[in-house]
Amino acid sequence: MNDEDPTQSEGDISSEARFAAVLETMVDAVITIDERGTVLSGNSAVKRIFGYDPDDMVGRNVSMLMPAAFSVEHTSYIQKYLETGEATIIGIGRETTGLRSDGTEFPIDLAISESHVGPRRLFTGIVRDISERKQAEAKIQSLNLELENRVQERTQQLESANASLSREASDRTALAEITRIITSSPRVGDVFGNFAEQVENLVPFDRMSICAFNSDGTLLTETFVSTGSGEGSAVGPDLGVTCPVPGTAAGRMLNDRTGVILRGAQAEVVLKNFPCHLPLFDDSRDGDSEIASALGAPIIAADRVIGTLNLVSLHAGAYDERSLAILEMIGGQIGAPIENSRLYEEEASLRDAAEVARARLESILQVSAAAVLIVNAADGRVLLATQEAERIIGNHIRPGELPSQYRKGVKYSRPDGTPIKENELPLLRATTSGEVVREQEVNFERPDGSRIPALISAAPVLGPDGGVSAGIAVFQDITELKHLDEVKADFLSMITHDLRGPVSAIKGLATAAMVHAGESGDDGDLLREDLVAVNDESDRLAELVSNLLDMSRIEAGAVQLEPEETHIVDLTEDAVRRATRSRVGEGRQISVTVPVNLPLMYVDPVQIGRVLDNLISNALKYSDGPINVEATYNPDNDTLDTAVSDSGLGVAAEVQEAVFEKFFRVTDAGRKSGMGAGLGLAICKAIVESHGGEIGVVSAPRQGSRFSFTLPLQPKE
């Protein structure tokens, strides 16, 4: 959510989308307020933590998220800071109490930072729910208290026995060492061997395992196994033996949250309750390997049973209540580190995935046509530059380069030619002041002397502290757009000239006709010639305007084809008849070579007739010799080929493709001038392609031209 102008460039949207994605993936609630405490925005974590929809909070006072006593205190802190500048909570994290939408209070960790947007002072609060942490702390305190109570009880009971006292002290030392070992690394697997050794010092075993429950508590999977310190021992991650939970000791530990002890049990009883212990030993260990005792304790993290700690022994009566108590304490101590280890592994996996995604994004940007430049805000060093950005700037840009390196030899100017200082460039404005710049036109005068006009959009990238950590700029080469503007200007000039000619001629001829009509004598022939000339100029003007309107309708998709079964013979005969009746075709020879046995085609006869009219008219205008219209059937691809040939001046090879472009007119001393706006062939191309066909020309200077188009007999599905 933001208050930005909705009319943003594609680059801005991309930048904001990336920033919004970061906010939306944060586990912490991020809330922005103004000086009055009015909520301006919040991310999706607000819903999970406070129970409010972020959009529903906008415009309300942030006190809604605090108990009454804390709300008054928070308001006074903000007011004191605004009045005195003395920071009591700004920039200082602290623990306080939050209020959910259902009225429940819960502990939170609150960090507030200040930012300035113009004259406005905004405050951004990052809120973390620390309920679980508090619960964990309380659980640890409870466990420590329980341990202290048990030690005290045992000490009181056995105070007369020095050996017992020594054992209790040794147990506590070992438990402390177990805690130290298991928390010494974020990866439990790195310290599991030492952990197993310390456990064996407290409670001897022939096999120990750590098992984890699945999400719904129906399956248990061994993750680590130790077969003791004797001969043939082995320590390390298990291959992941999985067993069902219902009806086993693991099920009882999950439901009752207490340990399980089996004394003097036979192997089949143990394996029924501890099925993950199959097989207990490999074939390399000699002797009797029948299991006689088993012991298990739940592993608890954040008041949730996440797995079990299991011991088995070949000796009967190996475990008693003391063994069970110790194992339960160990299970309570190692729960949080094991869960943290799992989270660490997940985080590492996410980091790896993020790095892969970043590399993939960089690869996509590098092969795309986008011109993107990302720099570090602190020193301007390049973080990423695409090939298109290098082309526009005119220098090869390497990651880590300073501005003085990649901008060497580059000058900047405005559209009017006035120079632009470096600190006025969009990217510098984004990184230094956090400004968002949209589509500023800048002329790049590159080291090789060439010039490229570009539109630049730039935006800051904010870091975790709310400050500007980087800047991103997106360039758009507008050379072609500038060219199109020039073409448009030329066209307007041309069309104004071309329209002015017929209008002036019509006006002059009409005036002459009126004069002649008022004169006495044999003036009938003069009047008739004037009127014929007026008619010709009117036709030329009407054709010019009609082509302009037709081209506009075609580009707008407003022309709807009305196909029907049509014979090319009928279309060519009608087109030739119209041509010979026109002024330009009067007295001209047009031959037709179109067999009557050609198959019917499914086309719009009016539109294809226009194509023939234009091609024949062009041939008449640009050639004084004979004209030929021919059509043939191509059975290989079920198409009909139609061509109009002349013996005129021809079209040079380098402009043959361009003749079908809008407003293109060949300038040749041998050609007649002022014959239209250069739209006839463009209209032909659009009509033919709308039928799924193709159009082209074969020509050579002074050797005539052959314009042909190919149409499928049936429309493509």
XYZ file of C-alpha atoms in Angstrom:
717
model
C 0.000 0.000 0.000
C 1.321 3.439 -0.839
C 0.289 6.979 -1.615
C 2.214 7.143 -4.899
C 0.789 8.548 -8.106
C -1.095 5.688 -9.821
C 0.199 6.787 -13.211
C 3.543 5.134 -12.891
C 5.938 3.888 -15.499
C 6.524 0.223 -16.091
C 9.904 0.501 -14.362
C 8.315 2.154 -11.305
C 5.680 -0.488 -11.067
C 8.353 -3.167 -11.278
C 10.388 -1.450 -8.545
C 7.388 -0.929 -6.294
C 6.252 -4.492 -6.925
C 9.592 -5.822 -5.704
C 9.443 -3.588 -2.573
C 5.826 -4.543 -1.891
C 6.738 -8.223 -2.284
C 9.403 -7.826 0.389
C 6.919 -6.178 2.779
C 4.306 -8.842 2.140
C 6.718 -11.684 2.899
C 7.881 -10.216 6.230
C 6.789 -12.129 9.317
C 6.725 -8.893 11.292
C 3.937 -6.328 11.075
C 5.039 -3.067 9.415
C 2.792 -0.067 10.203
C 3.293 3.528 9.045
C 1.634 6.463 10.893
C 1.756 10.248 10.679
C 2.518 12.772 13.439
C -1.027 12.443 14.806
C -0.767 8.685 15.083
C -3.070 8.099 12.095
C -2.387 4.795 10.328
C -1.258 5.299 6.702
C -0.403 1.751 5.692
C 0.263 -1.779 6.946
C 1.469 -5.067 5.475
C -0.316 -8.418 5.441
C 1.388 -9.536 8.694
C -0.857 -7.016 10.535
C -3.820 -9.315 9.872
C -2.015 -12.359 11.315
C -0.657 -10.571 14.400
C -3.452 -8.128 15.319
C -6.453 -9.601 13.507
C -7.215 -6.369 11.603
C -7.340 -6.030 7.844
C -4.609 -3.476 6.958
C -6.958 -1.535 4.675
C -9.531 -1.214 7.500
C -6.890 0.353 9.769
C -5.978 3.159 7.362
C -7.204 6.511 8.713
C -7.671 5.217 12.290
C -5.436 6.003 15.244
C -2.700 3.506 16.022
C -3.923 3.447 19.661
C -6.409 0.807 18.510
C -3.511 -1.671 18.656
C -2.627 -0.943 22.300
C -4.280 -1.365 25.694
C -5.572 1.928 27.107
C -2.698 2.467 29.544
C -0.049 1.862 26.910
C -1.916 3.990 24.328
C -1.720 7.093 26.544
C 1.948 6.363 27.256
C 2.740 5.897 23.533
C 0.985 9.172 22.596
C 2.969 11.073 25.226
C 6.227 9.580 23.931
C 5.461 10.718 20.355
C 4.302 14.157 21.465
C 7.389 14.638 23.657
C 9.629 13.642 20.729
C 7.894 16.071 18.345
C 8.162 18.897 20.866
C 11.661 18.334 22.256
C 13.387 16.003 19.799
C 14.269 13.755 22.752
C 14.049 10.155 21.595
C 12.586 7.845 24.210
C 11.162 5.244 21.821
C 12.195 6.437 18.299
C 15.082 4.318 17.083
C 15.002 2.272 20.316
C 13.462 -1.146 20.387
C 11.467 -2.097 23.441
C 9.068 -4.698 24.710
C 5.488 -3.641 25.345
C 1.942 -4.965 25.106
C -0.285 -5.138 22.009
C -4.068 -5.436 21.723
C -5.678 -7.808 19.189
C -9.002 -7.178 17.489
C -10.665 -9.710 19.835
C -9.530 -7.732 22.872
C -6.726 -10.059 23.975
C -3.419 -8.584 25.061
C -0.095 -10.076 24.053
C 3.601 -9.195 24.379
C 5.296 -7.487 21.433
C 8.731 -6.231 20.473
C 8.333 -2.719 18.983
C 10.876 -0.771 16.936
C 10.007 2.699 15.575
C 11.867 4.695 12.949
C 11.242 8.161 11.556
C 11.235 9.295 7.917
C 10.474 12.526 6.124
C 8.354 12.797 2.990
C 8.438 16.450 2.032
C 7.199 18.408 5.019
C 5.558 15.346 6.536
C 7.127 13.358 9.352
C 6.220 9.709 9.209
C 6.861 6.973 11.728
C 7.220 3.329 10.808
C 6.767 0.682 13.473
C 7.961 -2.898 13.104
C 6.032 -5.167 15.455
C 7.015 -8.713 16.318
C 4.777 -11.063 18.306
C 7.009 -12.454 21.058
C 4.355 -14.591 22.680
C 6.162 -17.798 21.784
C 9.469 -16.393 23.012
C 7.870 -15.396 26.294
C 6.276 -18.792 26.550
C 9.622 -20.419 25.828
C 11.268 -18.283 28.484
C 8.541 -19.178 30.924
C 8.929 -22.834 29.975
C 12.682 -22.653 30.539
C 12.109 -20.974 33.862
C 9.569 -23.617 34.689
C 11.969 -26.376 33.667
C 14.782 -24.781 35.616
C 12.508 -24.433 38.603
C 11.421 -28.053 38.203
C 15.032 -29.106 37.941
C 15.910 -27.099 40.989
C 13.008 -28.638 42.864
C 13.987 -32.144 41.836
C 17.597 -31.554 42.731
C 16.553 -30.093 46.023
C 14.245 -33.026 46.742
C 16.912 -35.511 45.761
C 19.493 -33.639 47.783
C 17.260 -33.597 50.827
C 16.484 -37.275 50.441
C 20.089 -38.338 49.881
C 21.945 -35.669 51.845
C 23.437 -38.352 54.009
C 24.861 -40.158 51.044
C 27.960 -38.493 49.642
C 27.935 -40.719 46.634
C 24.408 -39.690 45.773
C 25.260 -36.059 46.148
C 28.257 -36.479 43.869
C 26.095 -38.217 41.272
C 23.520 -35.460 41.330
C 26.226 -32.872 40.875
C 27.694 -34.852 38.034
C 24.273 -35.134 36.412
C 23.728 -31.419 36.553
C 27.143 -30.751 35.105
C 26.438 -33.188 32.307
C 23.042 -31.610 31.640
C 24.622 -28.181 31.478
C 27.252 -29.518 29.112
C 24.524 -31.083 26.989
C 22.791 -27.719 26.787
C 26.038 -26.004 25.872
C 26.860 -28.570 23.209
C 23.434 -28.629 21.596
C 23.314 -24.812 21.406
C 26.901 -24.360 20.220
C 25.989 -24.722 16.554
C 22.918 -23.859 14.494
C 23.164 -27.315 12.935
C 22.364 -30.154 15.342
C 24.110 -32.607 13.060
C 27.425 -30.824 13.629
C 27.386 -31.534 17.378
C 25.341 -34.716 17.573
C 28.350 -36.940 18.266
C 29.405 -34.921 21.341
C 25.792 -34.715 22.443
C 25.402 -38.499 22.250
C 28.600 -38.973 24.283
C 27.320 -36.723 27.080
C 23.955 -38.486 27.154
C 25.700 -41.858 27.423
C 27.642 -40.558 30.446
C 24.318 -39.862 32.158
C 22.164 -42.711 30.868
C 24.056 -45.605 29.214
C 22.558 -47.063 26.037
C 23.327 -49.438 23.214
C 21.399 -47.333 20.728
C 20.071 -43.786 20.852
C 17.949 -41.970 18.304
C 16.324 -38.600 17.776
C 13.027 -38.848 15.913
C 10.754 -36.143 14.488
C 6.961 -36.100 14.112
C 5.332 -35.075 10.856
C 2.901 -32.151 10.788
C -0.178 -34.139 11.811
C 1.604 -36.451 14.286
C 0.862 -39.674 12.403
C 4.422 -40.560 11.363
C 7.758 -40.567 13.140
C 11.077 -40.343 11.275
C 14.537 -41.080 12.649
C 16.908 -38.188 11.993
C 19.997 -39.052 14.095
C 21.299 -42.357 15.479
C 24.145 -43.390 17.800
C 25.078 -46.998 18.695
C 27.192 -46.021 21.710
C 30.910 -45.613 22.263
C 31.874 -49.298 22.325
C 33.244 -51.490 19.607
C 31.348 -51.179 16.349
C 29.765 -47.888 17.401
C 28.390 -45.451 14.839
C 27.150 -41.864 15.069
C 25.471 -39.729 12.466
C 22.332 -38.888 10.497
C 19.967 -41.758 9.862
C 18.723 -42.724 6.432
C 15.270 -41.595 7.458
C 13.484 -44.728 8.709
C 9.800 -43.831 9.145
C 7.222 -45.614 11.279
C 3.562 -45.059 12.211
C 2.815 -43.341 15.508
C -0.576 -44.759 16.660
C -0.275 -47.530 19.239
C 3.438 -46.933 19.937
C 5.431 -45.327 22.727
C 5.849 -42.285 20.495
C 2.065 -41.888 20.395
C 1.900 -41.926 24.202
C 4.731 -39.368 24.466
C 2.974 -37.127 21.943
C -0.372 -37.265 23.757
C 0.784 -37.396 27.401
C 3.884 -35.174 26.977
C 5.743 -37.552 29.354
C 8.425 -40.169 28.933
C 8.005 -43.946 28.598
C 10.090 -46.662 30.294
C 10.098 -50.396 29.517
C 11.910 -52.563 32.058
C 13.000 -56.105 31.371
C 11.082 -56.162 28.112
C 11.530 -58.668 25.363
C 12.618 -57.589 21.924
C 9.178 -57.983 20.352
C 7.606 -55.742 23.030
C 10.234 -53.038 22.542
C 10.002 -53.136 18.779
C 6.219 -52.858 18.940
C 6.586 -49.688 21.007
C 9.744 -48.404 19.291
C 9.380 -49.648 15.697
C 11.960 -47.221 14.326
C 14.699 -49.255 16.005
C 14.643 -51.954 13.299
C 17.343 -53.156 12.895
C 19.105 -52.360 16.147
C 22.590 -53.356 15.006
C 24.218 -54.354 11.752
C 25.717 -57.813 11.202
C 29.200 -56.665 12.220
C 28.416 -56.776 15.953
C 28.818 -60.203 17.549
C 26.985 -61.681 20.474
C 23.472 -61.571 21.771
C 21.686 -58.506 20.419
C 18.293 -59.045 21.999
C 16.816 -55.809 23.348
C 16.007 -55.953 27.062
C 15.150 -52.323 28.067
C 13.903 -49.156 26.411
C 13.437 -45.517 27.423
C 11.852 -42.560 25.614
C 11.176 -38.874 26.325
C 9.313 -36.207 24.343
C 11.303 -33.422 22.712
C 9.426 -30.191 23.392
C 9.845 -26.813 21.688
C 7.575 -23.826 22.243
C 5.211 -25.971 24.305
C 4.806 -28.400 21.418
C 6.036 -31.992 21.141
C 8.165 -32.064 17.980
C 9.787 -35.472 18.379
C 11.163 -38.125 20.730
C 14.532 -38.995 22.288
C 14.837 -42.775 22.498
C 17.306 -45.149 24.224
C 17.475 -48.973 24.111
C 19.722 -51.356 25.986
C 20.715 -55.020 25.784
C 20.628 -55.172 29.595
C 17.536 -55.825 31.645
C 16.578 -53.155 34.171
C 18.907 -50.639 32.574
C 16.513 -47.729 33.168
C 14.717 -46.416 36.233
C 12.795 -43.314 37.242
C 16.037 -41.346 37.544
C 16.939 -42.271 33.954
C 13.469 -41.231 32.821
C 13.677 -37.874 34.624
C 17.067 -37.092 33.126
C 15.946 -38.008 29.629
C 12.809 -35.884 29.999
C 14.942 -32.928 31.066
C 17.232 -33.461 28.112
C 14.197 -33.644 25.827
C 12.992 -30.327 27.218
C 16.401 -28.709 26.806
C 17.149 -29.796 23.255
C 13.709 -28.967 21.804
C 14.369 -25.301 21.107
C 17.854 -25.853 19.577
C 16.529 -28.666 17.372
C 13.635 -26.482 16.199
C 16.053 -23.611 15.646
C 18.255 -25.960 13.647
C 15.290 -26.898 11.484
C 14.427 -23.236 10.976
C 18.073 -22.494 10.201
C 18.106 -25.177 7.549
C 14.870 -23.824 6.092
C 16.282 -20.296 6.156
C 19.455 -21.483 4.452
C 17.329 -23.199 1.834
C 15.319 -20.010 1.359
C 18.523 -18.000 1.082
C 19.785 -20.397 -1.547
C 16.467 -20.154 -3.381
C 16.568 -16.348 -3.146
C 20.103 -16.328 -4.531
C 19.030 -18.576 -7.385
C 16.034 -16.304 -8.031
C 18.292 -13.232 -7.970
C 20.707 -14.851 -10.404
C 17.794 -15.892 -12.622
C 16.358 -12.368 -12.529
C 19.745 -10.927 -13.419
C 20.034 -13.378 -16.322
C 16.560 -12.442 -17.554
C 17.376 -8.746 -17.361
C 20.647 -9.264 -19.182
C 19.025 -11.023 -22.141
C 15.992 -8.750 -22.225
C 15.703 -5.490 -24.097
C 15.255 -3.565 -20.857
C 17.871 -0.955 -19.957
C 18.321 -1.230 -16.189
C 21.016 0.234 -13.941
C 21.139 -0.470 -10.189
C 23.702 1.259 -7.957
C 24.645 1.328 -4.285
C 23.328 4.463 -2.597
C 26.380 4.891 -0.337
C 29.052 5.269 -3.023
C 27.227 4.861 -6.336
C 28.977 1.589 -7.177
C 27.269 -0.473 -9.841
C 25.284 -3.485 -8.619
C 23.723 -4.426 -11.955
C 23.809 -3.035 -15.470
C 22.107 -4.618 -18.463
C 23.564 -4.639 -21.957
C 20.927 -2.181 -23.158
C 21.962 0.274 -20.411
C 25.566 -0.073 -21.552
C 24.526 0.642 -25.143
C 22.605 3.783 -24.249
C 25.336 5.145 -21.950
C 28.041 4.152 -24.425
C 30.447 2.517 -21.957
C 31.045 -1.043 -20.837
C 29.834 -1.197 -17.239
C 31.252 -3.691 -14.754
C 29.769 -4.511 -11.327
C 31.541 -2.554 -8.610
C 32.503 0.386 -10.849
C 32.224 3.902 -9.470
C 30.233 6.618 -11.277
C 33.446 8.303 -12.385
C 34.342 5.103 -14.250
C 31.152 4.146 -16.064
C 30.179 7.781 -16.802
C 33.605 8.667 -18.240
C 33.281 10.673 -21.435
C 29.467 10.896 -21.191
C 27.650 14.245 -21.313
C 24.006 14.872 -20.549
C 21.635 17.490 -21.909
C 17.974 18.374 -21.949
C 15.803 18.184 -25.090
C 16.550 21.865 -25.728
C 20.295 21.175 -25.619
C 21.085 22.778 -22.242
C 23.532 20.717 -20.127
C 22.373 18.618 -17.158
C 24.585 18.436 -14.070
C 25.296 14.970 -12.677
C 23.501 15.721 -9.408
C 20.399 16.545 -11.466
C 20.297 13.095 -13.087
C 17.323 10.905 -12.063
C 19.452 8.110 -10.525
C 21.447 10.561 -8.377
C 18.227 12.209 -7.190
C 16.797 8.794 -6.255
C 19.851 7.673 -4.250
C 20.657 10.947 -2.517
C 17.219 12.288 -1.649
C 14.980 9.268 -2.069
C 13.122 11.004 -4.895
C 11.052 9.058 -7.405
C 11.623 10.400 -10.910
C 9.307 9.512 -13.756
C 10.227 9.660 -17.459
C 12.708 12.509 -17.498
C 14.007 13.041 -21.032
C 17.803 13.083 -21.189
C 20.102 13.224 -24.214
C 23.145 10.951 -23.809
C 26.148 12.336 -25.669
C 28.323 9.216 -25.678
C 32.124 8.994 -25.719
C 32.117 8.119 -29.437
C 30.293 11.364 -30.231
C 26.918 9.756 -30.985
C 23.745 10.910 -29.337
C 20.830 8.909 -27.954
C 17.667 10.498 -26.476
C 16.162 8.487 -23.633
C 13.408 8.603 -21.043
C 14.720 7.789 -17.563
C 12.649 6.679 -14.574
C 14.400 6.197 -11.246
C 13.394 5.182 -7.735
C 15.124 4.501 -4.409
C 15.395 1.032 -2.890
C 14.834 1.188 0.866
C 16.796 -0.939 3.307
C 15.564 -2.600 6.524
C 16.187 0.615 8.458
C 14.001 2.632 6.106
C 16.942 4.438 4.558
C 17.914 4.424 0.901
C 20.205 1.453 0.272
C 20.256 1.512 -3.521
C 18.816 3.198 -6.562
C 17.355 1.722 -9.728
C 17.003 3.456 -13.073
C 15.156 2.240 -16.157
C 16.109 3.745 -19.521
C 13.989 3.839 -22.684
C 15.663 4.680 -25.971
C 13.256 7.064 -27.718
C 15.263 7.470 -30.895
C 12.569 5.673 -32.866
C 9.829 7.699 -31.178
C 11.659 10.881 -32.125
C 11.891 9.572 -35.655
C 8.182 8.826 -35.701
C 7.489 12.362 -34.511
C 9.573 13.652 -37.390
C 7.722 11.345 -39.796
C 4.423 12.627 -38.460
C 5.556 16.215 -38.902
C 6.727 15.466 -42.434
C 3.464 13.745 -43.182
C 1.409 16.658 -41.904
C 3.467 18.992 -44.035
C 3.122 16.710 -47.038
C -0.584 16.071 -46.644
C -1.212 19.786 -46.118
C 0.601 20.472 -49.357
C -1.171 17.666 -51.205
C -4.608 18.702 -49.982
C -3.927 22.360 -50.685
C -3.130 21.573 -54.337
C -6.458 19.966 -55.305
C -8.436 22.480 -53.266
C -6.669 25.415 -54.929
C -7.111 23.835 -58.347
C -10.787 23.182 -57.755
C -11.293 26.737 -56.581
C -9.425 28.191 -59.573
C -11.185 25.992 -62.067
C -14.560 26.712 -60.559
C -13.825 30.431 -60.823
C -12.760 30.026 -64.455
C -15.906 28.023 -65.181
C -18.056 30.799 -63.768
C -16.200 33.368 -65.857
C -16.565 31.300 -68.999
C -20.197 30.670 -68.278
C -20.795 34.416 -68.202
C -18.896 35.182 -71.413
C -20.543 35.363 -74.803
C -19.420 33.370 -77.806
C -18.267 29.792 -78.204
C -17.388 29.109 -74.617
C -18.916 25.631 -74.279
C -15.649 23.772 -74.844
C -13.753 25.933 -72.357
C -16.431 25.453 -69.736
C -16.455 21.708 -70.346
C -12.645 21.469 -69.972
C -12.799 23.429 -66.712
C -15.513 21.221 -65.335
C -13.623 18.054 -66.340
C -10.540 19.385 -64.556
C -12.645 20.222 -61.482
C -13.999 16.678 -61.501
C -10.495 15.180 -61.778
C -9.132 17.234 -58.918
C -12.197 16.404 -56.841
C -11.598 12.695 -57.491
C -7.943 13.049 -56.460
C -8.932 14.861 -53.279
C -11.657 12.309 -52.504
C -9.171 9.432 -53.033
C -6.642 11.087 -50.740
C -9.167 11.642 -47.950
C -10.668 8.185 -48.430
C -7.272 6.496 -48.095
C -6.515 8.428 -44.932
C -9.831 7.428 -43.382
C -9.494 3.819 -44.511
C -5.987 3.501 -43.053
C -7.203 4.906 -39.747
C -10.111 2.434 -39.674
C -7.829 -0.511 -40.515
C -5.341 0.357 -37.757
C -8.193 0.800 -35.283
C -9.576 -2.628 -36.192
C -12.848 -1.072 -37.257
C -12.964 -2.849 -40.627
C -15.017 -6.044 -40.445
C -14.539 -8.531 -43.248
C -17.663 -9.940 -44.913
C -16.322 -12.984 -46.800
C -18.250 -14.956 -49.361
C -17.468 -17.407 -52.155
C -16.011 -15.299 -54.944
C -14.392 -15.939 -58.316
C -11.216 -13.992 -59.098
C -12.415 -13.605 -62.713
C -15.307 -11.431 -61.582
C -13.078 -9.307 -59.326
C -10.419 -8.709 -62.016
C -12.959 -7.892 -64.735
C -14.705 -5.364 -62.469
C -11.389 -3.788 -61.454
C -10.191 -3.491 -65.073
C -13.534 -1.983 -66.122
C -13.270 0.658 -63.391
C -9.669 1.426 -64.311
C -10.331 1.926 -68.033
C -13.212 4.273 -67.267
C -11.006 6.453 -65.061
C -9.145 9.509 -66.405
C -5.716 7.909 -65.818
C -6.777 4.667 -67.556
C -8.603 6.146 -70.501
C -7.224 4.713 -73.726
C -4.736 2.447 -71.921
C -4.178 -1.232 -72.679
C -4.852 -3.637 -69.795
C -4.628 -7.349 -70.581
C -6.173 -10.007 -68.340
C -4.820 -13.557 -68.027
C -7.220 -15.216 -65.582
C -8.529 -18.727 -66.409
C -12.236 -19.175 -65.851
C -11.699 -22.640 -64.349
C -9.896 -21.324 -61.269
C -11.484 -22.452 -57.976
C -13.641 -20.160 -55.876
C -12.104 -18.409 -52.891
C -13.736 -17.348 -49.625
C -12.897 -13.629 -49.312
C -14.472 -10.204 -48.866
C -15.039 -9.216 -52.544
C -15.238 -5.491 -51.780
C -11.893 -5.419 -49.964
C -10.037 -7.622 -52.460
C -11.529 -5.444 -55.218
C -9.909 -2.436 -53.537
C -6.560 -4.242 -53.587
C -6.888 -4.807 -57.347
C -8.017 -1.191 -57.874
C -4.971 0.162 -56.046
C -2.463 -2.130 -57.799
C -3.880 -1.399 -61.279
C -4.140 2.341 -60.559
C -0.483 2.426 -59.439
C 0.579 0.564 -62.582
C -1.273 3.093 -64.745
C 0.168 6.074 -62.898
C 3.774 4.892 -62.922
C 3.930 3.276 -66.355
C 3.114 4.421 -69.872
C 3.235 0.908 -71.340
C 0.860 -2.082 -71.247
C -0.527 -3.499 -67.993
C -1.189 -7.187 -67.350
C -3.387 -8.799 -64.667
C -2.967 -12.542 -64.144
C -4.073 -15.197 -61.633
C -2.945 -18.805 -61.030
C -3.861 -21.600 -58.636
C -1.195 -23.230 -56.432
C -2.402 -26.722 -55.446
C 0.568 -27.362 -53.137
C -0.719 -24.971 -50.494
C -4.257 -24.408 -51.814
C -3.739 -20.712 -52.567
C -4.551 -18.296 -55.403
C -1.791 -16.010 -56.693
C -2.820 -12.721 -58.350
C -0.340 -10.301 -59.951
C -0.389 -6.889 -61.678
C 2.614 -6.219 -63.951
C 3.757 -3.066 -65.740
C 6.702 -1.953 -67.864
C 7.401 1.258 -65.995
C 10.393 2.712 -64.175
C 10.451 -0.020 -61.524
C 11.365 0.059 -57.830
C 14.918 -0.068 -56.492
C 15.765 -3.188 -54.460
C 16.668 -1.222 -51.311
C 13.159 0.293 -51.018
C 10.999 -2.620 -52.179
C 10.014 -3.591 -48.620
C 9.416 0.037 -47.662
C 6.851 0.663 -50.417
C 4.230 -1.108 -48.287
C 4.818 1.203 -45.333
C 2.469 4.075 -44.537
C 3.243 7.419 -46.166
C 6.145 6.018 -48.187
C 6.537 7.572 -51.633
C 9.399 6.881 -53.974
C 11.129 10.062 -55.074
C 12.434 9.531 -58.583
C 12.989 12.046 -61.282
C 11.195 9.804 -63.715
C 8.089 9.467 -61.616
C 5.111 11.713 -61.471
C 4.892 13.732 -58.272
C 2.044 14.496 -55.970
C 0.193 11.267 -56.633
C -1.206 10.658 -53.186
C -0.232 10.259 -49.551
C 1.599 6.946 -49.882
C -1.228 4.910 -48.322
C -2.519 2.776 -51.210
C 0.008 -0.066 -50.892
C -0.144 0.037 -47.075
C -3.918 -0.448 -47.308
C -3.413 -3.323 -49.752
C -0.974 -5.010 -47.367
C -3.368 -4.647 -44.408
C -6.312 -6.091 -46.403
C -4.324 -9.051 -47.750
C -2.846 -9.930 -44.361
C -6.277 -9.683 -42.719
C -7.303 -12.526 -45.098
C -4.270 -14.583 -44.019
C -2.381 -13.824 -47.231
C 0.895 -12.226 -48.311
C 1.807 -9.386 -50.694
C 5.110 -8.476 -52.331
C 6.836 -6.908 -55.319
C 9.464 -8.023 -57.814
C 11.031 -5.113 -59.655
C 14.174 -3.570 -61.083
C 14.905 0.021 -62.119
C 13.666 0.816 -65.675
C 12.402 -2.760 -66.065
C 8.895 -2.522 -64.666
C 7.289 -3.993 -61.570
C 5.224 -7.047 -60.683
C 3.032 -6.620 -57.603
C 1.469 -9.914 -56.470
C -0.606 -11.167 -53.571
C -1.385 -14.703 -52.409
C -4.672 -15.645 -50.700
C -5.762 -18.952 -49.153
C -8.910 -20.334 -50.738
C -10.349 -21.028 -47.295
C -9.856 -18.886 -44.191
C -7.468 -20.165 -41.512
C -9.211 -21.572 -38.437
